[in-house]
């Protein structure tokens, strides 16, 4: 009889575990230091995990790199081995190129316009229509700072002509083409190798929002920043579609509410980032603010990015309609 009771208890436990897989811990792979003042990505992730933990879903943050690089995290998400990852938006570009509209230079005037296109314009749903069949859901688009500008180790950039001769760190081939259009060169360098590349001359600079050298300790060798306001500075939160669809109705509502709260916290954080420029200057980085003529020249020189083939003209038109301009 004792053996039967033990066996019955084991069967009940096994059955419970089978019908409630969604109650497992939620692992959140971070993409930046755990700095609520300097990292908008971490503001989103921490707000998300805090909301989940307060509402009955245990969530845990994992430091950048501890669960693998961006490609490895993407694979884990698609296979249901990882629940949440803070990732670069182009990581889902291999599934569908529509998301590259968020990287078009001088296309969005501000984050409010991005949010309008994603939500009211339905572009987030269109992105997920292509990515979720492959097991990946884009849960949110996160701001990591002001629109991206030009950092370099060599000289002040006051006009597009000043880019001539620079070799810039690139994310991918499309960014290399953008540098060429500006008269510079590009070389693909992983983020982990950027400090070494900048110090050895493999790369002379990169495009990023103003906070990046402060957050990652690059101000010892980055000395010039141009507030060119090229593109919104974005990352995405991707989640396992297998995990998301496996949630019960109550838990999925909690996850959705957590994402909404995290996005609101991220946007509120963005409103307070003007002080970053003063911090850059205090760290010894000179800042160039483009006049309208110089900005227009950069915008005109960026036109080839719209014909690179990375995103189709039909897809660009979709983004145009979605943002309502």
mmCIF file of C-alpha atoms in Angstrom:
data_model
loop_
_atom_site.group_PDB
_atom_site.id
_atom_site.type_symbol
_atom_site.label_atom_id
_atom_site.label_comp_id
_atom_site.label_asym_id
_atom_site.label_seq_id
_atom_site.Cartn_x
_atom_site.Cartn_y
_atom_site.Cartn_z
ATOM 1 C CA UNK A 1 0.000 0.000 0.000
ATOM 2 C CA UNK A 2 2.844 2.378 0.852
ATOM 3 C CA UNK A 3 4.392 1.699 -2.581
ATOM 4 C CA UNK A 4 1.068 2.505 -4.286
ATOM 5 C CA UNK A 5 0.799 5.828 -2.416
ATOM 6 C CA UNK A 6 4.326 6.806 -3.456
ATOM 7 C CA UNK A 7 3.617 5.829 -7.051
ATOM 8 C CA UNK A 8 0.328 7.766 -7.058
ATOM 9 C CA UNK A 9 2.055 10.861 -5.641
ATOM 10 C CA UNK A 10 4.710 10.676 -8.311
ATOM 11 C CA UNK A 11 2.088 10.378 -11.031
ATOM 12 C CA UNK A 12 0.191 13.410 -9.683
ATOM 13 C CA UNK A 13 3.403 15.474 -9.588
ATOM 14 C CA UNK A 14 4.325 14.412 -13.110
ATOM 15 C CA UNK A 15 0.835 15.219 -14.407
ATOM 16 C CA UNK A 16 0.877 18.632 -12.705
ATOM 17 C CA UNK A 17 4.251 19.456 -14.225
ATOM 18 C CA UNK A 18 2.990 18.410 -17.672
ATOM 19 C CA UNK A 19 -0.148 20.532 -17.690
ATOM 20 C CA UNK A 20 1.547 23.634 -16.217
ATOM 21 C CA UNK A 21 4.850 24.091 -18.089
ATOM 22 C CA UNK A 22 4.298 27.839 -18.172
ATOM 23 C CA UNK A 23 4.884 28.096 -14.422
ATOM 24 C CA UNK A 24 8.603 27.499 -14.887
ATOM 25 C CA UNK A 25 10.969 30.391 -14.107
ATOM 26 C CA UNK A 26 11.275 33.094 -16.748
ATOM 27 C CA UNK A 27 14.884 33.662 -17.764
ATOM 28 C CA UNK A 28 15.666 37.140 -19.113
ATOM 29 C CA UNK A 29 18.938 37.479 -21.028
ATOM 30 C CA UNK A 30 20.229 41.041 -20.669
ATOM 31 C CA UNK A 31 22.125 42.955 -23.330
ATOM 32 C CA UNK A 32 23.670 45.688 -21.200
ATOM 33 C CA UNK A 33 25.030 46.341 -17.709
ATOM 34 C CA UNK A 34 22.421 46.419 -14.939
ATOM 35 C CA UNK A 35 22.381 50.201 -14.764
ATOM 36 C CA UNK A 36 18.982 51.835 -14.304
ATOM 37 C CA UNK A 37 20.392 55.320 -14.802
ATOM 38 C CA UNK A 38 22.322 54.764 -18.026
ATOM 39 C CA UNK A 39 20.707 51.793 -19.801
ATOM 40 C CA UNK A 40 17.241 52.107 -21.307
ATOM 41 C CA UNK A 41 17.345 48.437 -22.238
ATOM 42 C CA UNK A 42 17.918 47.509 -18.606
ATOM 43 C CA UNK A 43 15.157 49.867 -17.477
ATOM 44 C CA UNK A 44 12.793 47.845 -19.678
ATOM 45 C CA UNK A 45 14.120 44.452 -18.548
ATOM 46 C CA UNK A 46 14.120 45.322 -14.855
ATOM 47 C CA UNK A 47 10.628 46.817 -14.967
ATOM 48 C CA UNK A 48 9.413 43.687 -16.777
ATOM 49 C CA UNK A 49 10.986 41.248 -14.307
ATOM 50 C CA UNK A 50 9.849 43.290 -11.303
ATOM 51 C CA UNK A 51 6.255 43.300 -12.544
ATOM 52 C CA UNK A 52 6.295 39.545 -13.165
ATOM 53 C CA UNK A 53 7.766 38.754 -9.751
ATOM 54 C CA UNK A 54 5.209 40.976 -8.025
ATOM 55 C CA UNK A 55 2.375 39.245 -9.863
ATOM 56 C CA UNK A 56 3.135 35.585 -9.314
ATOM 57 C CA UNK A 57 5.538 34.717 -12.152
ATOM 58 C CA UNK A 58 9.100 34.167 -11.016
ATOM 59 C CA UNK A 59 11.559 35.905 -13.321
ATOM 60 C CA UNK A 60 15.331 36.111 -13.149
ATOM 61 C CA UNK A 61 17.770 38.398 -14.991
ATOM 62 C CA UNK A 62 20.970 36.972 -16.497
ATOM 63 C CA UNK A 63 23.947 39.214 -17.164
ATOM 64 C CA UNK A 64 24.986 40.036 -20.719
ATOM 65 C CA UNK A 65 26.844 37.113 -22.286
ATOM 66 C CA UNK A 66 26.159 34.627 -19.494
ATOM 67 C CA UNK A 67 23.681 32.646 -21.638
ATOM 68 C CA UNK A 68 25.487 33.175 -24.952
ATOM 69 C CA UNK A 69 25.857 35.744 -27.724
ATOM 70 C CA UNK A 70 23.015 37.271 -29.707
ATOM 71 C CA UNK A 71 22.881 34.448 -32.267
ATOM 72 C CA UNK A 72 22.903 31.785 -29.571
ATOM 73 C CA UNK A 73 20.147 33.538 -27.636
ATOM 74 C CA UNK A 74 18.089 33.795 -30.817
ATOM 75 C CA UNK A 75 18.433 30.040 -31.356
ATOM 76 C CA UNK A 76 17.462 29.328 -27.747
ATOM 77 C CA UNK A 77 14.399 31.561 -28.047
ATOM 78 C CA UNK A 78 13.260 29.906 -31.271
ATOM 79 C CA UNK A 79 13.650 26.438 -29.727
ATOM 80 C CA UNK A 80 11.835 27.314 -26.512
ATOM 81 C CA UNK A 81 14.967 26.907 -24.374
ATOM 82 C CA UNK A 82 14.978 30.562 -23.273
ATOM 83 C CA UNK A 83 11.953 32.692 -22.504
ATOM 84 C CA UNK A 84 13.098 36.314 -22.966
ATOM 85 C CA UNK A 85 16.063 38.042 -24.602
ATOM 86 C CA UNK A 86 16.986 41.692 -24.942
ATOM 87 C CA UNK A 87 18.374 41.701 -28.484
ATOM 88 C CA UNK A 88 19.377 43.823 -31.487
ATOM 89 C CA UNK A 89 16.464 44.370 -33.836
ATOM 90 C CA UNK A 90 18.322 42.958 -36.833
ATOM 91 C CA UNK A 91 18.476 39.554 -35.115
ATOM 92 C CA UNK A 92 15.008 38.821 -36.531
ATOM 93 C CA UNK A 93 15.904 40.262 -39.924
ATOM 94 C CA UNK A 94 16.880 36.782 -41.065
ATOM 95 C CA UNK A 95 13.220 35.795 -40.713
ATOM 96 C CA UNK A 96 11.788 38.861 -42.440
ATOM 97 C CA UNK A 97 13.298 42.168 -43.528
ATOM 98 C CA UNK A 98 10.303 44.327 -42.572
ATOM 99 C CA UNK A 99 11.882 45.258 -39.233
ATOM 100 C CA UNK A 100 14.721 47.041 -41.035
ATOM 101 C CA UNK A 101 12.379 49.970 -41.567
ATOM 102 C CA UNK A 102 13.327 50.962 -38.031
ATOM 103 C CA UNK A 103 16.919 51.427 -39.209
ATOM 104 C CA UNK A 104 16.265 53.770 -42.136
ATOM 105 C CA UNK A 105 18.303 56.969 -41.627
ATOM 106 C CA UNK A 106 16.308 60.153 -41.033
ATOM 107 C CA UNK A 107 12.996 58.303 -41.448
ATOM 108 C CA UNK A 108 11.466 58.813 -37.967
ATOM 109 C CA UNK A 109 11.485 62.206 -36.300
ATOM 110 C CA UNK A 110 11.150 60.835 -32.749
ATOM 111 C CA UNK A 111 10.193 57.853 -30.604
ATOM 112 C CA UNK A 112 6.530 58.873 -30.571
ATOM 113 C CA UNK A 113 6.448 58.392 -34.332
ATOM 114 C CA UNK A 114 8.052 54.950 -33.945
ATOM 115 C CA UNK A 115 5.413 53.953 -31.399
ATOM 116 C CA UNK A 116 2.629 55.213 -33.640
ATOM 117 C CA UNK A 117 3.846 53.119 -36.574
ATOM 118 C CA UNK A 118 4.318 50.008 -34.439
ATOM 119 C CA UNK A 119 1.036 50.157 -32.557
ATOM 120 C CA UNK A 120 -1.585 52.320 -34.269
ATOM 121 C CA UNK A 121 -0.099 51.562 -37.676
ATOM 122 C CA UNK A 122 0.004 47.828 -37.001
ATOM 123 C CA UNK A 123 3.651 47.264 -37.919
ATOM 124 C CA UNK A 124 4.454 45.235 -34.791
ATOM 125 C CA UNK A 125 1.677 42.797 -35.706
ATOM 126 C CA UNK A 126 3.008 42.584 -39.267
ATOM 127 C CA UNK A 127 6.526 41.857 -38.008
ATOM 128 C CA UNK A 128 5.235 39.115 -35.714
ATOM 129 C CA UNK A 129 3.159 37.577 -38.492
ATOM 130 C CA UNK A 130 6.488 36.625 -40.083
ATOM 131 C CA UNK A 131 8.564 35.816 -36.993
ATOM 132 C CA UNK A 132 6.172 33.833 -34.798
ATOM 133 C CA UNK A 133 5.913 30.851 -37.185
ATOM 134 C CA UNK A 134 9.670 30.459 -36.596
ATOM 135 C CA UNK A 135 9.171 30.489 -32.825
ATOM 136 C CA UNK A 136 10.151 34.126 -32.130
ATOM 137 C CA UNK A 137 7.843 36.913 -30.962
ATOM 138 C CA UNK A 138 8.892 40.565 -30.822
ATOM 139 C CA UNK A 139 7.253 41.550 -27.550
ATOM 140 C CA UNK A 140 8.475 45.158 -27.476
ATOM 141 C CA UNK A 141 10.697 47.726 -29.132
ATOM 142 C CA UNK A 142 12.860 49.564 -26.627
ATOM 143 C CA UNK A 143 14.605 52.921 -26.754
ATOM 144 C CA UNK A 144 18.170 52.873 -25.477
ATOM 145 C CA UNK A 145 18.754 56.612 -25.723
ATOM 146 C CA UNK A 146 18.564 59.611 -27.981
ATOM 147 C CA UNK A 147 18.784 59.094 -31.726
ATOM 148 C CA UNK A 148 22.147 57.693 -32.776
ATOM 149 C CA UNK A 149 25.090 59.935 -33.517
ATOM 150 C CA UNK A 150 28.665 59.557 -34.722
ATOM 151 C CA UNK A 151 31.476 58.710 -32.306
ATOM 152 C CA UNK A 152 35.097 58.622 -33.383
ATOM 153 C CA UNK A 153 38.664 58.721 -32.115
ATOM 154 C CA UNK A 154 40.131 61.005 -34.803
ATOM 155 C CA UNK A 155 38.466 64.387 -35.272
ATOM 156 C CA UNK A 156 35.304 66.480 -34.903
ATOM 157 C CA UNK A 157 32.672 65.713 -37.553
ATOM 158 C CA UNK A 158 30.962 68.952 -38.508
ATOM 159 C CA UNK A 159 29.792 67.966 -41.986
ATOM 160 C CA UNK A 160 29.395 64.850 -44.121
ATOM 161 C CA UNK A 161 32.692 65.760 -45.838
ATOM 162 C CA UNK A 162 34.524 65.199 -42.547
ATOM 163 C CA UNK A 163 33.642 61.479 -42.701
ATOM 164 C CA UNK A 164 36.127 60.969 -45.555
ATOM 165 C CA UNK A 165 38.903 58.552 -44.633
ATOM 166 C CA UNK A 166 37.332 57.217 -41.443
ATOM 167 C CA UNK A 167 36.855 53.487 -40.914
ATOM 168 C CA UNK A 168 33.716 52.880 -38.884
ATOM 169 C CA UNK A 169 32.550 49.838 -36.980
ATOM 170 C CA UNK A 170 29.512 48.377 -38.772
ATOM 171 C CA UNK A 171 26.702 46.101 -37.665
ATOM 172 C CA UNK A 172 26.237 44.586 -41.116
ATOM 173 C CA UNK A 173 26.702 45.137 -44.846
ATOM 174 C CA UNK A 174 23.868 47.667 -45.046
ATOM 175 C CA UNK A 175 25.637 49.916 -42.567
ATOM 176 C CA UNK A 176 28.864 49.586 -44.558
ATOM 177 C CA UNK A 177 26.944 50.877 -47.587
ATOM 178 C CA UNK A 178 25.727 53.838 -45.537
ATOM 179 C CA UNK A 179 29.299 54.692 -44.538
ATOM 180 C CA UNK A 180 30.367 54.510 -48.173
ATOM 181 C CA UNK A 181 27.617 56.957 -49.086
ATOM 182 C CA UNK A 182 29.078 59.329 -46.509
ATOM 183 C CA UNK A 183 32.595 58.932 -47.912
ATOM 184 C CA UNK A 184 33.861 56.664 -45.123
ATOM 185 C CA UNK A 185 34.604 52.940 -44.932
ATOM 186 C CA UNK A 186 33.085 50.276 -42.698
ATOM 187 C CA UNK A 187 34.242 47.086 -41.076
ATOM 188 C CA UNK A 188 32.053 44.579 -39.235
ATOM 189 C CA UNK A 189 33.216 44.187 -35.635
ATOM 190 C CA UNK A 190 31.427 42.353 -32.834
ATOM 191 C CA UNK A 191 30.564 44.545 -29.874
ATOM 192 C CA UNK A 192 32.866 42.592 -27.574
ATOM 193 C CA UNK A 193 35.802 43.452 -29.858
ATOM 194 C CA UNK A 194 34.977 47.156 -30.235
ATOM 195 C CA UNK A 195 37.318 48.491 -27.505
ATOM 196 C CA UNK A 196 40.283 46.654 -28.995
ATOM 197 C CA UNK A 197 39.321 47.711 -32.532
ATOM 198 C CA UNK A 198 39.164 51.370 -31.520
ATOM 199 C CA UNK A 199 42.475 51.262 -29.676
ATOM 200 C CA UNK A 200 44.347 49.461 -32.453
ATOM 201 C CA UNK A 201 42.915 51.451 -35.347
ATOM 202 C CA UNK A 202 40.913 48.596 -36.844
ATOM 203 C CA UNK A 203 37.956 50.975 -36.433
ATOM 204 C CA UNK A 204 37.904 54.715 -35.838
ATOM 205 C CA UNK A 205 34.395 54.979 -34.459
ATOM 206 C CA UNK A 206 30.776 53.801 -34.434
ATOM 207 C CA UNK A 207 27.169 54.944 -34.587
ATOM 208 C CA UNK A 208 25.371 54.861 -31.246
ATOM 209 C CA UNK A 209 23.318 56.971 -28.851
ATOM 210 C CA UNK A 210 25.196 59.383 -26.616
ATOM 211 C CA UNK A 211 25.257 57.226 -23.479
ATOM 212 C CA UNK A 212 27.119 54.241 -24.970
ATOM 213 C CA UNK A 213 30.772 55.247 -24.310
ATOM 214 C CA UNK A 214 29.808 56.158 -20.745
ATOM 215 C CA UNK A 215 28.024 52.873 -20.106
ATOM 216 C CA UNK A 216 30.726 50.671 -21.642
ATOM 217 C CA UNK A 217 33.801 52.623 -20.542
ATOM 218 C CA UNK A 218 34.949 53.850 -23.974
ATOM 219 C CA UNK A 219 35.678 57.476 -23.099
ATOM 220 C CA UNK A 220 39.390 56.772 -22.666
ATOM 221 C CA UNK A 221 39.708 56.461 -26.443
ATOM 222 C CA UNK A 222 36.475 57.914 -27.915
ATOM 223 C CA UNK A 223 37.006 61.681 -28.039
ATOM 224 C CA UNK A 224 34.449 63.096 -30.496
ATOM 225 C CA UNK A 225 30.668 62.866 -30.814
ATOM 226 C CA UNK A 226 28.404 64.389 -33.447
ATOM 227 C CA UNK A 227 24.731 64.676 -32.542
ATOM 228 C CA UNK A 228 23.619 63.705 -36.045
ATOM 229 C CA UNK A 229 20.280 62.166 -34.939
ATOM 230 C CA UNK A 230 20.452 59.519 -37.665
ATOM 231 C CA UNK A 231 18.072 56.806 -36.466
ATOM 232 C CA UNK A 232 16.143 56.011 -33.285
ATOM 233 C CA UNK A 233 18.382 54.032 -30.932
ATOM 234 C CA UNK A 234 16.496 50.791 -30.519
ATOM 235 C CA UNK A 235 16.725 47.272 -29.187
ATOM 236 C CA UNK A 236 13.959 44.679 -29.095
ATOM 237 C CA UNK A 237 12.610 42.240 -26.560
ATOM 238 C CA UNK A 238 12.127 38.848 -28.179
ATOM 239 C CA UNK A 239 10.367 35.982 -26.452
ATOM 240 C CA UNK A 240 9.860 32.320 -27.202
ATOM 241 C CA UNK A 241 6.576 31.876 -29.042
ATOM 242 C CA UNK A 242 6.441 28.319 -27.704
ATOM 243 C CA UNK A 243 6.631 29.681 -24.156
ATOM 244 C CA UNK A 244 4.245 32.560 -24.836
ATOM 245 C CA UNK A 245 1.548 30.362 -26.383
ATOM 246 C CA UNK A 246 2.011 27.803 -23.593
ATOM 247 C CA UNK A 247 0.999 30.338 -20.964
ATOM 248 C CA UNK A 248 -2.433 30.125 -19.441
ATOM 249 C CA UNK A 249 -4.808 33.004 -20.088
ATOM 250 C CA UNK A 250 -4.076 34.640 -16.727
ATOM 251 C CA UNK A 251 -0.300 34.349 -17.044
ATOM 252 C CA UNK A 252 -0.281 35.625 -20.623
ATOM 253 C CA UNK A 253 -2.295 38.655 -19.500
ATOM 254 C CA UNK A 254 0.282 39.221 -16.760
ATOM 255 C CA UNK A 255 3.153 39.017 -19.273
ATOM 256 C CA UNK A 256 1.377 41.450 -21.618
ATOM 257 C CA UNK A 257 0.747 43.852 -18.728
ATOM 258 C CA UNK A 258 4.384 43.550 -17.654
ATOM 259 C CA UNK A 259 5.526 44.414 -21.177
ATOM 260 C CA UNK A 260 3.229 47.440 -21.277
ATOM 261 C CA UNK A 261 4.491 48.662 -17.880
ATOM 262 C CA UNK A 262 8.111 48.120 -18.950
ATOM 263 C CA UNK A 263 7.609 50.072 -22.187
ATOM 264 C CA UNK A 264 6.066 52.962 -20.276
ATOM 265 C CA UNK A 265 9.018 52.973 -17.853
ATOM 266 C CA UNK A 266 11.419 52.935 -20.797
ATOM 267 C CA UNK A 267 9.754 55.932 -22.454
ATOM 268 C CA UNK A 268 9.715 57.882 -19.181
ATOM 269 C CA UNK A 269 13.443 57.146 -18.773
ATOM 270 C CA UNK A 270 14.070 58.497 -22.288
ATOM 271 C CA UNK A 271 12.578 61.880 -21.348
ATOM 272 C CA UNK A 272 15.327 62.351 -18.750
ATOM 273 C CA UNK A 273 18.368 61.676 -20.933
ATOM 274 C CA UNK A 274 19.376 65.191 -21.958
ATOM 275 C CA UNK A 275 21.967 65.294 -19.158
ATOM 276 C CA UNK A 276 24.007 62.632 -20.985
ATOM 277 C CA UNK A 277 25.593 65.285 -23.193
ATOM 278 C CA UNK A 278 26.998 67.090 -20.172
ATOM 279 C CA UNK A 279 28.348 63.806 -18.827
ATOM 280 C CA UNK A 280 30.082 63.121 -22.134
ATOM 281 C CA UNK A 281 31.750 66.514 -22.074
ATOM 282 C CA UNK A 282 32.814 66.001 -18.475
ATOM 283 C CA UNK A 283 34.436 62.732 -19.568
ATOM 284 C CA UNK A 284 36.496 64.558 -22.187
ATOM 285 C CA UNK A 285 34.367 63.913 -25.286
ATOM 286 C CA UNK A 286 33.829 66.927 -27.549
ATOM 287 C CA UNK A 287 30.311 67.380 -28.928
ATOM 288 C CA UNK A 288 29.365 68.737 -32.333
ATOM 289 C CA UNK A 289 25.781 69.843 -32.897
ATOM 290 C CA UNK A 290 24.928 69.998 -36.592
ATOM 291 C CA UNK A 291 23.238 73.061 -38.030
ATOM 292 C CA UNK A 292 20.297 72.501 -40.371
ATOM 293 C CA UNK A 293 22.438 72.742 -43.501
ATOM 294 C CA UNK A 294 24.836 70.042 -42.293
ATOM 295 C CA UNK A 295 21.931 67.841 -41.173
ATOM 296 C CA UNK A 296 20.288 68.181 -44.580
ATOM 297 C CA UNK A 297 23.567 67.164 -46.243
ATOM 298 C CA UNK A 298 23.758 64.006 -44.119
ATOM 299 C CA UNK A 299 20.127 63.235 -44.935
ATOM 300 C CA UNK A 300 20.721 63.659 -48.668
ATOM 301 C CA UNK A 301 23.891 61.549 -48.566
ATOM 302 C CA UNK A 302 21.966 58.765 -46.790
ATOM 303 C CA UNK A 303 19.597 58.215 -49.728
ATOM 304 C CA UNK A 304 21.351 55.009 -50.933
ATOM 305 C CA UNK A 305 20.208 53.273 -47.735
ATOM 306 C CA UNK A 306 16.682 53.388 -49.129
ATOM 307 C CA UNK A 307 17.758 51.465 -52.221
ATOM 308 C CA UNK A 308 20.176 48.978 -50.678
ATOM 309 C CA UNK A 309 17.853 46.005 -51.130
ATOM 310 C CA UNK A 310 17.847 45.313 -47.386
ATOM 311 C CA UNK A 311 14.217 46.421 -47.283
ATOM 312 C CA UNK A 312 11.920 46.592 -50.305
ATOM 313 C CA UNK A 313 10.253 49.736 -51.606
ATOM 314 C CA UNK A 314 6.858 48.190 -50.829
ATOM 315 C CA UNK A 315 7.933 47.658 -47.225
ATOM 316 C CA UNK A 316 9.154 51.256 -46.970
ATOM 317 C CA UNK A 317 5.756 52.369 -48.214
ATOM 318 C CA UNK A 318 4.113 50.273 -45.491
ATOM 319 C CA UNK A 319 6.191 52.078 -42.852
ATOM 320 C CA UNK A 320 5.347 55.449 -44.411
ATOM 321 C CA UNK A 321 1.627 54.726 -44.177
ATOM 322 C CA UNK A 322 1.953 53.363 -40.643
ATOM 323 C CA UNK A 323 3.620 56.478 -39.260
ATOM 324 C CA UNK A 324 0.994 58.619 -40.993
ATOM 325 C CA UNK A 325 3.255 61.035 -42.879
#
